[in-house]
PDB file of C-alpha atoms in Angstrom:
ATOM      1  CA  UNK A   8       0.078  -0.019  -0.008  1.00 51.00           C
ATOM      2  CA  UNK A   9       1.089   3.737  -0.225  1.00 58.00           C
ATOM      3  CA  UNK A  10       3.633   4.591   2.351  1.00 74.00           C
ATOM      4  CA  UNK A  11       3.692   8.671   3.282  1.00 87.00           C
ATOM      5  CA  UNK A  12       6.981   9.465   5.209  1.00 93.00           C
ATOM      6  CA  UNK A  13       6.991  12.645   6.737  1.00 96.00           C
ATOM      7  CA  UNK A  14      10.129  14.695   8.226  1.00 97.00           C
ATOM      8  CA  UNK A  15      11.516  15.870  10.346  1.00 98.00           C
ATOM      9  CA  UNK A  16      10.052  14.229  13.113  1.00 97.00           C
ATOM     10  CA  UNK A  17      11.081  17.131  15.773  1.00 97.00           C
ATOM     11  CA  UNK A  18      11.703  20.927  14.753  1.00 98.00           C
ATOM     12  CA  UNK A  19      12.237  23.339  17.380  1.00 98.00           C
ATOM     13  CA  UNK A  20      12.206  27.038  16.552  1.00 98.00           C
ATOM     14  CA  UNK A  21      12.499  30.431  17.623  1.00 98.00           C
ATOM     15  CA  UNK A  22       9.516  32.640  17.561  1.00 98.00           C
ATOM     16  CA  UNK A  23       9.797  34.532  14.138  1.00 98.00           C
ATOM     17  CA  UNK A  24      11.569  31.774  12.389  1.00 98.00           C
ATOM     18  CA  UNK A  25      10.092  30.017   9.489  1.00 98.00           C
ATOM     19  CA  UNK A  26       9.217  26.368   9.418  1.00 98.00           C
ATOM     20  CA  UNK A  27       8.930  23.492   6.991  1.00 98.00           C
ATOM     21  CA  UNK A  28       7.680  20.051   7.056  1.00 98.00           C
ATOM     22  CA  UNK A  29       7.563  17.337   4.237  1.00 98.00           C
ATOM     23  CA  UNK A  30       5.559  14.443   3.250  1.00 97.00           C
ATOM     24  CA  UNK A  31       7.005  12.128   0.568  1.00 96.00           C
ATOM     25  CA  UNK A  32       5.004   9.057  -0.518  1.00 93.00           C
ATOM     26  CA  UNK A  33       6.491   5.999  -2.553  1.00 91.00           C
ATOM     27  CA  UNK A  34       3.555   6.174  -5.066  1.00 91.00           C
ATOM     28  CA  UNK A  35       1.494   8.851  -6.640  1.00 93.00           C
ATOM     29  CA  UNK A  36      -1.253  10.300  -4.323  1.00 91.00           C
ATOM     30  CA  UNK A  37      -4.738  11.329  -5.578  1.00 90.00           C
ATOM     31  CA  UNK A  38      -4.938  14.122  -2.676  1.00 90.00           C
ATOM     32  CA  UNK A  39      -3.238  14.880   0.291  1.00 92.00           C
ATOM     33  CA  UNK A  40      -4.714  16.432   3.543  1.00 94.00           C
ATOM     34  CA  UNK A  41      -2.762  18.273   6.263  1.00 97.00           C
ATOM     35  CA  UNK A  42      -3.897  18.309   9.956  1.00 97.00           C
ATOM     36  CA  UNK A  43      -2.628  19.803  12.878  1.00 98.00           C
ATOM     37  CA  UNK A  44      -3.144  18.732  16.454  1.00 98.00           C
ATOM     38  CA  UNK A  45      -2.381  20.956  19.469  1.00 97.00           C
ATOM     39  CA  UNK A  46      -1.003  19.436  22.644  1.00 95.00           C
ATOM     40  CA  UNK A  47      -3.886  17.628  24.286  1.00 94.00           C
ATOM     41  CA  UNK A  48      -6.213  18.263  21.257  1.00 97.00           C
ATOM     42  CA  UNK A  49      -7.809  16.752  18.408  1.00 97.00           C
ATOM     43  CA  UNK A  50      -6.467  16.756  14.920  1.00 97.00           C
ATOM     44  CA  UNK A  51      -7.816  19.672  13.045  1.00 97.00           C
ATOM     45  CA  UNK A  52      -8.068  19.485   9.221  1.00 96.00           C
ATOM     46  CA  UNK A  53      -6.241  22.396   7.657  1.00 97.00           C
ATOM     47  CA  UNK A  54      -6.319  21.811   3.934  1.00 95.00           C
ATOM     48  CA  UNK A  55      -6.634  19.361   1.008  1.00 93.00           C
ATOM     49  CA  UNK A  56      -4.465  19.523  -1.985  1.00 94.00           C
ATOM     50  CA  UNK A  57      -5.713  17.608  -5.379  1.00 93.00           C
ATOM     51  CA  UNK A  58      -4.046  19.095  -8.381  1.00 95.00           C
ATOM     52  CA  UNK A  59      -0.273  18.724  -9.711  1.00 97.00           C
ATOM     53  CA  UNK A  60       1.723  21.291  -8.680  1.00 97.00           C
ATOM     54  CA  UNK A  61      -1.197  22.972  -6.475  1.00 97.00           C
ATOM     55  CA  UNK A  62      -0.027  25.549  -4.147  1.00 98.00           C
ATOM     56  CA  UNK A  63      -2.456  27.130  -1.290  1.00 98.00           C
ATOM     57  CA  UNK A  64      -2.135  29.677   1.221  1.00 98.00           C
ATOM     58  CA  UNK A  65      -3.669  30.183   4.728  1.00 97.00           C
ATOM     59  CA  UNK A  66      -2.224  33.358   6.164  1.00 97.00           C
ATOM     60  CA  UNK A  67       1.172  32.531   7.122  1.00 98.00           C
ATOM     61  CA  UNK A  68       0.888  28.739   6.022  1.00 98.00           C
ATOM     62  CA  UNK A  69       1.936  27.810   2.643  1.00 98.00           C
ATOM     63  CA  UNK A  70       0.840  24.236   1.149  1.00 98.00           C
ATOM     64  CA  UNK A  71       2.287  22.563  -1.758  1.00 98.00           C
ATOM     65  CA  UNK A  72       1.528  19.581  -3.883  1.00 97.00           C
ATOM     66  CA  UNK A  73       4.363  18.143  -6.095  1.00 97.00           C
ATOM     67  CA  UNK A  74       4.261  18.007  -9.703  1.00 97.00           C
ATOM     68  CA  UNK A  75       4.557  14.354  -9.429  1.00 96.00           C
ATOM     69  CA  UNK A  76       1.748  14.240  -6.688  1.00 95.00           C
ATOM     70  CA  UNK A  77       4.309  12.115  -4.568  1.00 95.00           C
ATOM     71  CA  UNK A  78       5.144  14.783  -2.237  1.00 96.00           C
ATOM     72  CA  UNK A  79       3.842  17.783  -0.343  1.00 97.00           C
ATOM     73  CA  UNK A  80       4.998  20.704   2.127  1.00 98.00           C
ATOM     74  CA  UNK A  81       3.834  22.764   4.792  1.00 98.00           C
ATOM     75  CA  UNK A  82       5.762  25.971   5.403  1.00 98.00           C
ATOM     76  CA  UNK A  83       4.855  28.513   8.097  1.00 98.00           C
ATOM     77  CA  UNK A  84       6.304  32.013   7.846  1.00 98.00           C
ATOM     78  CA  UNK A  85       7.387  33.522  10.939  1.00 98.00           C
ATOM     79  CA  UNK A  86       6.203  31.233  13.535  1.00 98.00           C
ATOM     80  CA  UNK A  87       4.133  32.267  16.483  1.00 98.00           C
ATOM     81  CA  UNK A  88       3.610  30.182  19.774  1.00 97.00           C
ATOM     82  CA  UNK A  89       0.176  29.444  18.588  1.00 97.00           C
ATOM     83  CA  UNK A  90       1.771  27.392  15.726  1.00 98.00           C
ATOM     84  CA  UNK A  91       2.993  24.848  18.581  1.00 98.00           C
ATOM     85  CA  UNK A  92       1.673  21.326  17.804  1.00 98.00           C
ATOM     86  CA  UNK A  93       2.080  18.282  15.724  1.00 98.00           C
ATOM     87  CA  UNK A  94       1.503  18.311  11.801  1.00 98.00           C
ATOM     88  CA  UNK A  95       0.262  15.459   9.910  1.00 96.00           C
ATOM     89  CA  UNK A  96      -0.359  14.483   6.544  1.00 96.00           C
ATOM     90  CA  UNK A  97      -2.044  11.269   6.825  1.00 93.00           C
ATOM     91  CA  UNK A  98      -2.549   8.545   4.178  1.00 87.00           C
ATOM     92  CA  UNK A  99      -5.872   8.770   2.876  1.00 83.00           C
ATOM     93  CA  UNK A 100      -5.344   5.576   0.514  1.00 76.00           C
ATOM     94  CA  UNK A 101      -6.301   7.501  -2.639  1.00 68.00           C
ATOM     95  CA  UNK A 102      -9.750   8.199  -1.228  1.00 69.00           C
ATOM     96  CA  UNK A 103     -11.636  11.038   0.141  1.00 66.00           C
ATOM     97  CA  UNK A 104     -13.771   8.942   2.534  1.00 78.00           C
ATOM     98  CA  UNK A 105     -11.353   6.285   3.234  1.00 82.00           C
ATOM     99  CA  UNK A 106      -9.625   5.723   6.637  1.00 89.00           C
ATOM    100  CA  UNK A 107      -6.649   7.898   7.483  1.00 92.00           C
ATOM    101  CA  UNK A 108      -3.401   6.410   8.543  1.00 92.00           C
ATOM    102  CA  UNK A 109      -1.399   8.927  10.693  1.00 94.00           C
ATOM    103  CA  UNK A 110       2.249   8.714  10.833  1.00 92.00           C
ATOM    104  CA  UNK A 111       3.894  10.437  13.765  1.00 93.00           C
ATOM    105  CA  UNK A 112       3.812  13.787  12.296  1.00 96.00           C
ATOM    106  CA  UNK A 113       6.235  16.614  12.629  1.00 98.00           C
ATOM    107  CA  UNK A 114       6.125  18.018  16.491  1.00 98.00           C
ATOM    108  CA  UNK A 115       6.869  21.669  16.071  1.00 98.00           C
ATOM    109  CA  UNK A 116       7.938  23.688  19.490  1.00 98.00           C
ATOM    110  CA  UNK A 117       8.261  27.264  19.093  1.00 98.00           C
ATOM    111  CA  UNK A 118      10.311  29.201  21.714  1.00 96.00           C
ATOM    112  CA  UNK A 119       9.346  32.858  22.659  1.00 93.00           C
TER     113      UNK A 119
ATOM    114  CA  UNK B   3     -18.437  26.298  11.846  1.00 81.00           C
ATOM    115  CA  UNK B   4     -20.217  23.139  12.125  1.00 85.00           C
ATOM    116  CA  UNK B   5     -18.651  20.620  15.099  1.00 93.00           C
ATOM    117  CA  UNK B   6     -18.601  16.855  15.733  1.00 97.00           C
ATOM    118  CA  UNK B   7     -19.705  16.697  19.408  1.00 97.00           C
ATOM    119  CA  UNK B   8     -18.375  13.645  21.531  1.00 98.00           C
ATOM    120  CA  UNK B   9     -19.737  12.855  25.022  1.00 97.00           C
ATOM    121  CA  UNK B  10     -18.534  12.405  27.798  1.00 98.00           C
ATOM    122  CA  UNK B  11     -15.007  14.322  27.487  1.00 97.00           C
ATOM    123  CA  UNK B  12     -13.922  11.895  30.277  1.00 98.00           C
ATOM    124  CA  UNK B  13     -14.981   8.656  31.325  1.00 98.00           C
ATOM    125  CA  UNK B  14     -13.252   6.527  34.098  1.00 98.00           C
ATOM    126  CA  UNK B  15     -14.495   2.951  34.200  1.00 98.00           C
ATOM    127  CA  UNK B  16     -13.559  -0.315  36.043  1.00 98.00           C
ATOM    128  CA  UNK B  17     -11.655  -2.903  34.048  1.00 98.00           C
ATOM    129  CA  UNK B  18     -14.426  -5.194  32.764  1.00 98.00           C
ATOM    130  CA  UNK B  19     -17.042  -2.818  32.371  1.00 98.00           C
ATOM    131  CA  UNK B  20     -18.729  -1.773  29.391  1.00 98.00           C
ATOM    132  CA  UNK B  21     -18.448   1.512  28.291  1.00 98.00           C
ATOM    133  CA  UNK B  22     -20.468   3.670  25.536  1.00 98.00           C
ATOM    134  CA  UNK B  23     -18.934   6.678  24.094  1.00 98.00           C
ATOM    135  CA  UNK B  24     -21.228   9.148  21.988  1.00 98.00           C
ATOM    136  CA  UNK B  25     -20.612  11.216  19.106  1.00 98.00           C
ATOM    137  CA  UNK B  26     -23.141  13.503  17.247  1.00 97.00           C
ATOM    138  CA  UNK B  27     -21.651  13.932  13.739  1.00 96.00           C
ATOM    139  CA  UNK B  28     -22.002  16.813  11.415  1.00 94.00           C
ATOM    140  CA  UNK B  29     -25.296  16.518  10.145  1.00 89.00           C
ATOM    141  CA  UNK B  30     -24.978  16.324   6.354  1.00 88.00           C
ATOM    142  CA  UNK B  31     -21.824  14.096   6.505  1.00 91.00           C
ATOM    143  CA  UNK B  32     -22.191  10.653   5.367  1.00 90.00           C
ATOM    144  CA  UNK B  33     -19.023   8.900   6.637  1.00 93.00           C
ATOM    145  CA  UNK B  34     -18.335   8.443  10.376  1.00 95.00           C
ATOM    146  CA  UNK B  35     -15.350   7.179  11.920  1.00 97.00           C
ATOM    147  CA  UNK B  36     -13.572   6.305  15.192  1.00 98.00           C
ATOM    148  CA  UNK B  37     -10.112   6.469  15.974  1.00 98.00           C
ATOM    149  CA  UNK B  38      -8.060   6.302  19.235  1.00 98.00           C
ATOM    150  CA  UNK B  39      -4.730   7.591  20.466  1.00 98.00           C
ATOM    151  CA  UNK B  40      -3.063   6.402  23.177  1.00 97.00           C
ATOM    152  CA  UNK B  41      -1.013   8.633  25.407  1.00 95.00           C
ATOM    153  CA  UNK B  42       2.026   9.633  23.501  1.00 92.00           C
ATOM    154  CA  UNK B  43       1.582   7.548  20.322  1.00 94.00           C
ATOM    155  CA  UNK B  44      -0.061   8.046  16.933  1.00 94.00           C
ATOM    156  CA  UNK B  45      -3.470   8.539  16.135  1.00 96.00           C
ATOM    157  CA  UNK B  46      -4.949   4.979  15.194  1.00 96.00           C
ATOM    158  CA  UNK B  47      -8.019   4.113  12.979  1.00 96.00           C
ATOM    159  CA  UNK B  48     -10.571   1.967  14.396  1.00 98.00           C
ATOM    160  CA  UNK B  49     -13.615   2.047  12.035  1.00 97.00           C
ATOM    161  CA  UNK B  50     -15.397   3.555   9.553  1.00 95.00           C
ATOM    162  CA  UNK B  51     -19.015   3.852   8.943  1.00 94.00           C
ATOM    163  CA  UNK B  52     -21.323   4.467   5.909  1.00 92.00           C
ATOM    164  CA  UNK B  53     -24.893   3.821   4.883  1.00 89.00           C
ATOM    165  CA  UNK B  54     -25.577   2.195   8.255  1.00 89.00           C
ATOM    166  CA  UNK B  55     -22.996  -0.360   8.145  1.00 93.00           C
ATOM    167  CA  UNK B  56     -19.045  -0.673   8.813  1.00 95.00           C
ATOM    168  CA  UNK B  57     -17.351  -0.125   5.460  1.00 93.00           C
ATOM    169  CA  UNK B  58     -13.682  -0.775   6.925  1.00 94.00           C
ATOM    170  CA  UNK B  59     -12.498  -1.859  10.283  1.00 95.00           C
ATOM    171  CA  UNK B  60      -8.610  -2.081  11.638  1.00 95.00           C
ATOM    172  CA  UNK B  61      -7.038  -5.164  13.684  1.00 95.00           C
ATOM    173  CA  UNK B  62      -7.824  -3.130  16.633  1.00 95.00           C
ATOM    174  CA  UNK B  63     -11.498  -3.331  16.247  1.00 97.00           C
ATOM    175  CA  UNK B  64     -12.195  -6.847  17.340  1.00 94.00           C
ATOM    176  CA  UNK B  65     -15.097  -8.325  18.821  1.00 95.00           C
ATOM    177  CA  UNK B  66     -14.666  -6.155  21.908  1.00 97.00           C
ATOM    178  CA  UNK B  67     -15.801  -3.445  20.029  1.00 98.00           C
ATOM    179  CA  UNK B  68     -19.228  -2.385  18.284  1.00 98.00           C
ATOM    180  CA  UNK B  69     -20.674   0.803  16.352  1.00 97.00           C
ATOM    181  CA  UNK B  70     -24.008   2.130  16.152  1.00 95.00           C
ATOM    182  CA  UNK B  71     -26.190   4.640  14.607  1.00 92.00           C
ATOM    183  CA  UNK B  72     -29.054   4.133  16.525  1.00 87.00           C
ATOM    184  CA  UNK B  73     -31.078   7.427  15.300  1.00 87.00           C
ATOM    185  CA  UNK B  74     -30.603  10.283  12.837  1.00 79.00           C
ATOM    186  CA  UNK B  75     -27.998  12.000  14.799  1.00 88.00           C
ATOM    187  CA  UNK B  76     -26.042   9.715  17.111  1.00 94.00           C
ATOM    188  CA  UNK B  77     -22.948   7.471  16.307  1.00 96.00           C
ATOM    189  CA  UNK B  78     -21.901   5.285  19.449  1.00 97.00           C
ATOM    190  CA  UNK B  79     -18.710   3.251  19.864  1.00 98.00           C
ATOM    191  CA  UNK B  80     -19.317   0.540  22.442  1.00 98.00           C
ATOM    192  CA  UNK B  81     -16.389  -1.169  24.376  1.00 98.00           C
ATOM    193  CA  UNK B  82     -17.209  -4.278  26.169  1.00 97.00           C
ATOM    194  CA  UNK B  83     -15.373  -5.741  29.033  1.00 97.00           C
ATOM    195  CA  UNK B  84     -12.790  -2.961  29.111  1.00 98.00           C
ATOM    196  CA  UNK B  85      -9.028  -3.757  29.473  1.00 97.00           C
ATOM    197  CA  UNK B  86      -6.538  -1.458  31.062  1.00 98.00           C
ATOM    198  CA  UNK B  87      -5.002  -1.117  27.715  1.00 97.00           C
ATOM    199  CA  UNK B  88      -8.200   0.373  26.237  1.00 98.00           C
ATOM    200  CA  UNK B  89      -7.256   3.543  28.125  1.00 98.00           C
ATOM    201  CA  UNK B  90      -6.564   6.295  25.623  1.00 98.00           C
ATOM    202  CA  UNK B  91      -8.287   9.291  23.879  1.00 98.00           C
ATOM    203  CA  UNK B  92     -11.224   7.998  21.288  1.00 98.00           C
ATOM    204  CA  UNK B  93     -11.811  10.660  18.503  1.00 98.00           C
ATOM    205  CA  UNK B  94     -14.945  10.512  16.553  1.00 98.00           C
ATOM    206  CA  UNK B  95     -14.735  11.915  13.204  1.00 97.00           C
ATOM    207  CA  UNK B  96     -17.013  12.673  10.063  1.00 95.00           C
ATOM    208  CA  UNK B  97     -16.397  13.355   6.468  1.00 92.00           C
ATOM    209  CA  UNK B  98     -17.805  14.852   3.372  1.00 82.00           C
ATOM    210  CA  UNK B  99     -16.005  16.223   0.518  1.00 77.00           C
ATOM    211  CA  UNK B 100     -12.595  17.363   1.399  1.00 73.00           C
ATOM    212  CA  UNK B 101     -11.201  16.854   4.933  1.00 85.00           C
ATOM    213  CA  UNK B 102     -12.449  15.208   8.101  1.00 93.00           C
ATOM    214  CA  UNK B 103     -13.761  16.905  11.204  1.00 96.00           C
ATOM    215  CA  UNK B 104     -12.625  15.365  14.515  1.00 97.00           C
ATOM    216  CA  UNK B 105     -14.569  15.414  17.695  1.00 98.00           C
ATOM    217  CA  UNK B 106     -12.729  16.796  20.720  1.00 98.00           C
ATOM    218  CA  UNK B 107     -12.502  13.367  22.113  1.00 98.00           C
ATOM    219  CA  UNK B 108     -13.287  11.219  25.099  1.00 98.00           C
ATOM    220  CA  UNK B 109     -10.505  10.463  27.440  1.00 98.00           C
ATOM    221  CA  UNK B 110     -11.267   6.930  28.543  1.00 98.00           C
ATOM    222  CA  UNK B 111      -9.368   5.716  31.763  1.00 98.00           C
ATOM    223  CA  UNK B 112      -9.685   1.956  32.616  1.00 98.00           C
ATOM    224  CA  UNK B 113      -8.747   1.429  36.106  1.00 98.00           C
TER     225      UNK B 113
END
């Protein structure tokens, strides 16, 4: 089945620094979704990317889907302490309704 | 913004007891899910539910577990004969096109 690997596992930044996390798949993805989970919280859907080369922005967050639809990135500009949490790109198995298979995600710590 | 509502937020139960975790998915969503997250570990898929039946389940979802949609709004997870290792945060989720909405979870502690 599809394997989606995410790096880095941990990232510590100073407030104001940028942050990027990457997801890489061994096979072509039909779509990729990004979620954020605050410490002690629940996963929150951020975005879904569907088109090859797609770039979407949400305020300081920029999401990118690779041309080959095998990789994706989430970039946060000028991190704030509210960005703390774990960012996931779970494997959706090529569907919009199937199970999500979560990896360990990228744990972001922001030092004030 | 529509929400997935879960009750209770915390549940403490004795080993061997049965618990029912309740969820109210978003009203126009058709797909429903249960996930769990043991403290410090990954979010794990348990079961998906569509059209009043289970569409997929994981190895974790054995005979100890069952799901039900007893009416048009509630979606429940029943855990029979709870074990210590069932202690976890249980998340309900529902989906439509493009993204899943998770509830805030029920923290289950088995003592």
